Short mmCIF file of N, CA and C in Angstrom, two decimals:
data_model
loop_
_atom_site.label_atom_id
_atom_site.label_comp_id
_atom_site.label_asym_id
_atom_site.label_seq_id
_atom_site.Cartn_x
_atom_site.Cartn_y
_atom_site.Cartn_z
N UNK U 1 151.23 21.12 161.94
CA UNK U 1 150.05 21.40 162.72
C UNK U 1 149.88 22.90 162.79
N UNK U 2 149.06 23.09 162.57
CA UNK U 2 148.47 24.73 162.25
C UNK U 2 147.92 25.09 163.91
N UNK U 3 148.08 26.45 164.45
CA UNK U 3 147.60 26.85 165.75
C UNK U 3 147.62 28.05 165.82
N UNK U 4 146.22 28.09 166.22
CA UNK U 4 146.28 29.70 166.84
C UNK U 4 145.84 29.77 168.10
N UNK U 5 146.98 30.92 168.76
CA UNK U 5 146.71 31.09 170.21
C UNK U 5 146.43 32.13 170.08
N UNK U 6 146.19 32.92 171.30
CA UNK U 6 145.79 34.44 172.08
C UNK U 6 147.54 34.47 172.38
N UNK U 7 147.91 36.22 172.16
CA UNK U 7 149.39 36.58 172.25
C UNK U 7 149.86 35.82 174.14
N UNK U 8 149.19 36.05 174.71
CA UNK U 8 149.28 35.46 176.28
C UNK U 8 149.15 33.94 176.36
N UNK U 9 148.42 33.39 175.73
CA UNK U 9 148.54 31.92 175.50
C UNK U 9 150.11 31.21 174.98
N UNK U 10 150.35 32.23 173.82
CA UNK U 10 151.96 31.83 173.15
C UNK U 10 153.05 32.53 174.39
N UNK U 11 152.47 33.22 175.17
CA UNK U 11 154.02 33.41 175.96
C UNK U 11 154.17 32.13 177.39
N UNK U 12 152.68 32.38 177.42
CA UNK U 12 152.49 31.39 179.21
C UNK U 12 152.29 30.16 178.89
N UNK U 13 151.74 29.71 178.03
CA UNK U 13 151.39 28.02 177.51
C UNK U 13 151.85 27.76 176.46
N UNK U 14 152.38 28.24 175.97
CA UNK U 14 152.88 27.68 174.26
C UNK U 14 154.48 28.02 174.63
N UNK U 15 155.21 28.29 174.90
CA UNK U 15 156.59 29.22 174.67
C UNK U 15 157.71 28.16 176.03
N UNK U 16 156.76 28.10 176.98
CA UNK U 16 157.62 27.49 177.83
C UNK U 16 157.64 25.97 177.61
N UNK U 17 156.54 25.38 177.05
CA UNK U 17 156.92 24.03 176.54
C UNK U 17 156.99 23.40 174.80
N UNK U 18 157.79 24.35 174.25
CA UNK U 18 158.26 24.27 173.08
C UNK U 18 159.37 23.35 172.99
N UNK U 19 159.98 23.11 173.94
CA UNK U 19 161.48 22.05 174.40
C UNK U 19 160.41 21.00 173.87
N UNK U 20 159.24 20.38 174.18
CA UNK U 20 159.02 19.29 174.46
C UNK U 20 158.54 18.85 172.65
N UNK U 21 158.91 19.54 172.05
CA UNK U 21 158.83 19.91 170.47
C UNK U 21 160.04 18.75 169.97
N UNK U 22 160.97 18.45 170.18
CA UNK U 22 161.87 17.70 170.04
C UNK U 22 161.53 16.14 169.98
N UNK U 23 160.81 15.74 171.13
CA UNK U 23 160.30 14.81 171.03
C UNK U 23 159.45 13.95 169.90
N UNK U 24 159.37 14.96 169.26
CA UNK U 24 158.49 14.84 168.09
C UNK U 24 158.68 15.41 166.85
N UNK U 25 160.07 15.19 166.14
CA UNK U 25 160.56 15.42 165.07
C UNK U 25 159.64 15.88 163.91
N UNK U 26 158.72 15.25 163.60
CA UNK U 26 158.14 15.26 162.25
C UNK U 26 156.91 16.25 162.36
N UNK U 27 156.51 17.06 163.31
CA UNK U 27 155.63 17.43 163.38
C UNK U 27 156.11 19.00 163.22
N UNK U 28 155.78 19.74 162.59
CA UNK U 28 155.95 21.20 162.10
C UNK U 28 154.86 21.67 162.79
N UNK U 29 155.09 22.77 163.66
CA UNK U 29 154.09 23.83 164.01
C UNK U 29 153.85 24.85 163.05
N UNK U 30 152.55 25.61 163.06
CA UNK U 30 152.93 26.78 162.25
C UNK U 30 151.69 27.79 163.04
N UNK U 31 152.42 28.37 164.08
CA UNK U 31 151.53 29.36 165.16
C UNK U 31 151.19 30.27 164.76
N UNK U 32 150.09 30.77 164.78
CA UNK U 32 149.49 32.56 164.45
C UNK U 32 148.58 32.80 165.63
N UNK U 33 149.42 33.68 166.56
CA UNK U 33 148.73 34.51 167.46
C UNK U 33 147.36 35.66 166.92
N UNK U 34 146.65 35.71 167.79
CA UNK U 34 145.60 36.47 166.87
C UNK U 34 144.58 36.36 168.54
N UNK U 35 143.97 37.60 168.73
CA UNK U 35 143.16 37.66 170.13
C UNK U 35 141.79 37.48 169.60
N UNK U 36 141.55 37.73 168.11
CA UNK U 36 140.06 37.68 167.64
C UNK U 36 139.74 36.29 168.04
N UNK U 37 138.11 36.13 168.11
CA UNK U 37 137.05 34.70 167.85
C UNK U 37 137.62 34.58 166.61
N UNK U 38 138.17 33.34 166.21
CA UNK U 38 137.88 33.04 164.91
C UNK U 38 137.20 31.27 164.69
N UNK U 39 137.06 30.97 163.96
CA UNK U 39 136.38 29.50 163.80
C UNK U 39 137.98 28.96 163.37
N UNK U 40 137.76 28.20 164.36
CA UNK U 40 139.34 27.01 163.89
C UNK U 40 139.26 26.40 163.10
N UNK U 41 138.04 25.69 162.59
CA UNK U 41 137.69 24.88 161.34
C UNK U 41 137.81 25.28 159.92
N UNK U 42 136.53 26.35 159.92
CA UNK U 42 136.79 27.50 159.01
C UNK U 42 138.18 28.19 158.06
N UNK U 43 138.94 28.03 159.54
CA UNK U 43 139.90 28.93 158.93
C UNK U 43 141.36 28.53 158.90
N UNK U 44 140.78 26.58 159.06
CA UNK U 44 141.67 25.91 158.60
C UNK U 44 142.99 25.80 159.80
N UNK U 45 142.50 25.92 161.02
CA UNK U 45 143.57 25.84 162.44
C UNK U 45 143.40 24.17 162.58
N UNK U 46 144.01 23.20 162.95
CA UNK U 46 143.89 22.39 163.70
C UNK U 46 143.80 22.19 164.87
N UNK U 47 144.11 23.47 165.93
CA UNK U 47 143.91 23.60 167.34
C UNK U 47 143.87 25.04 167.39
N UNK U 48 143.75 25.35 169.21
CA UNK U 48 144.24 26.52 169.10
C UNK U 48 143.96 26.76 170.70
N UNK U 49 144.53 27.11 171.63
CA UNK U 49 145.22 27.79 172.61
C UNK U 49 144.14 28.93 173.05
N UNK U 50 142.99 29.03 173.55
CA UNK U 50 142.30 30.66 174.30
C UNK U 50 141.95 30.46 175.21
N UNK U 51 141.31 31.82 176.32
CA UNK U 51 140.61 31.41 177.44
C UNK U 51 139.80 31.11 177.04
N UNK U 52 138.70 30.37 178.27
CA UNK U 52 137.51 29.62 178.06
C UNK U 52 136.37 30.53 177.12
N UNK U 53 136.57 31.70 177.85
CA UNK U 53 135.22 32.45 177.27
C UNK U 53 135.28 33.21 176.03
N UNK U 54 136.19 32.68 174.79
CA UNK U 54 136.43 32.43 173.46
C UNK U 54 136.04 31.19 172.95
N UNK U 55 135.78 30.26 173.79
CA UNK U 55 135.37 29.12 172.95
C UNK U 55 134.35 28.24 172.85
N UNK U 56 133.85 27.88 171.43
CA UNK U 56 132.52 27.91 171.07
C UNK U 56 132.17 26.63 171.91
N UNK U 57 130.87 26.41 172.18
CA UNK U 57 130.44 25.19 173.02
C UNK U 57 130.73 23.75 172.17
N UNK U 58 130.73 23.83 171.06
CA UNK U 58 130.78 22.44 170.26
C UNK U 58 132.04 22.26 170.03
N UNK U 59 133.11 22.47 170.60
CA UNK U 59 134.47 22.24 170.41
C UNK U 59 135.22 21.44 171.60
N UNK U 60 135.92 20.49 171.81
CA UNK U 60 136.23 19.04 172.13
C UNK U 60 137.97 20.17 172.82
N UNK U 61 137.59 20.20 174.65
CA UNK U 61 138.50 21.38 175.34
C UNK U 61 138.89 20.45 176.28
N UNK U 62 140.29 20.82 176.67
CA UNK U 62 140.98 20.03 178.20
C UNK U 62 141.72 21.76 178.21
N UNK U 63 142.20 21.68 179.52
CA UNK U 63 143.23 22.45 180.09
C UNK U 63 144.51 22.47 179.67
N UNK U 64 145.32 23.22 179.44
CA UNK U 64 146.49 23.20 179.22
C UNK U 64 147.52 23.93 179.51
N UNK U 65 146.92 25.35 181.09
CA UNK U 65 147.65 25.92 182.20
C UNK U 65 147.67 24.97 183.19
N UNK U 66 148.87 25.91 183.71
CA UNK U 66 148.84 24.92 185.39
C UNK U 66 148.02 26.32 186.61
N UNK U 67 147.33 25.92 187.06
CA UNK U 67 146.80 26.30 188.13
C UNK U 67 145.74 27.33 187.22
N UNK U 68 144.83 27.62 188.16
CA UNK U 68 143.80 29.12 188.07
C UNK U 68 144.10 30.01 187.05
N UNK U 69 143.93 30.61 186.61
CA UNK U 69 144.04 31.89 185.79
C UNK U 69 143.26 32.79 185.95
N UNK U 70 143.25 34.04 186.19
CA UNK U 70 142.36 34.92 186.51
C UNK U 70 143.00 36.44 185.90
N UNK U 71 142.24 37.60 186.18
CA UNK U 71 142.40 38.97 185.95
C UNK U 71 143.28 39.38 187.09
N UNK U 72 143.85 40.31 186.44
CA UNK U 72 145.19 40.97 187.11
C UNK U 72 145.15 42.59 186.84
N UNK U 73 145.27 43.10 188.03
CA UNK U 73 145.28 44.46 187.74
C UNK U 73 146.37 45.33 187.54
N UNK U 74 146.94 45.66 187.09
CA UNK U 74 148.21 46.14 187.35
C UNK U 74 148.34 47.70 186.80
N UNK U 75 149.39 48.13 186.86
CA UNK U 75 149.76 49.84 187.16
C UNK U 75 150.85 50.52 188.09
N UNK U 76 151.72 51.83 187.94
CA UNK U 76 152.65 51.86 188.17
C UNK U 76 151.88 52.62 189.38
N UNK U 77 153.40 52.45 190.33
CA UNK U 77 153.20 52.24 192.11
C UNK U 77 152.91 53.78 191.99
N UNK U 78 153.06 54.47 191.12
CA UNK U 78 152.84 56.14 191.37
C UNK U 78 151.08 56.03 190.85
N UNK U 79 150.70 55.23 190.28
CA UNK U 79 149.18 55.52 189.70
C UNK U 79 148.45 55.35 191.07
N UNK U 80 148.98 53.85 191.70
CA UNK U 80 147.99 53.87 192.21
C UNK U 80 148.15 54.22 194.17
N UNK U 81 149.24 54.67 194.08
CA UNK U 81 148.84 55.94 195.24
C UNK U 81 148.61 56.77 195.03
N UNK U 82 148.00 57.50 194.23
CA UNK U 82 147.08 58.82 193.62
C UNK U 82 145.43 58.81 193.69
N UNK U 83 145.34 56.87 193.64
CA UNK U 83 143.86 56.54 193.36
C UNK U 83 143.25 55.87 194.72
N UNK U 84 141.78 55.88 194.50
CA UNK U 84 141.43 55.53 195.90
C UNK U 84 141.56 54.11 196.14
N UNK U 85 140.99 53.11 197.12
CA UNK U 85 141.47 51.43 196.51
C UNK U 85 139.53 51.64 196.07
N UNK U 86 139.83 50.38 195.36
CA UNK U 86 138.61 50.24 193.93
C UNK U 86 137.41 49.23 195.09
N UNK U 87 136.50 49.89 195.16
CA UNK U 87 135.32 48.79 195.69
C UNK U 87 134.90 47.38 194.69
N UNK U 88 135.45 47.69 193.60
CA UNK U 88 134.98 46.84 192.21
C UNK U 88 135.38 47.24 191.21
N UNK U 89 135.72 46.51 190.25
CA UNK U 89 136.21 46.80 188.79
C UNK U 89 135.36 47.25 188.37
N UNK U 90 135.77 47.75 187.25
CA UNK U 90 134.80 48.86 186.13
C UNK U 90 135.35 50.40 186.57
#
């Protein structure tokens, strides 16, 4: 089975349930991380692992995190007592 995820998809959803890979002897993965849009069809993926707002409307989607996912801000504790707190991103 051919797959491409987003590099964050293969660490948080792909990586921690790789155990469950056993279960299923005969099935060969063959993962390529890659953050671009690409056409899964096209380019010959059988699945593939992104956030929502990578994927095209005509494509057949379930969930496959546990809970919410959202944006995260992060930065070292010296950045951001230097900076003011942010009214809004950007």
């Amino acid at each position: 089975m051919r797959l491409i995820v987003s590099p964050i998809a293969a660490t948080t959803v792909l990586a921690p349930n790789l155990g469950q890979c056993a279960r299923y002897p005969d099935v060969v993965l063959d993962v390529t991380t890659d953050e671009a849009r690409v056409d899964i069809v096209a380019a010959g993926f059988d699945a593939g692992i992104h956030f929502g707002e990578f994927i095209e409307r005509d494509m057949i989607t379930f969930r496959v995190s546990k809970g919410p996912t959202g944006p995260a801000i992060v930065g070292s504790p010296r950045y951001f007592e230097a900076q003011r707190e942010a009214v809004h991103p950007g």
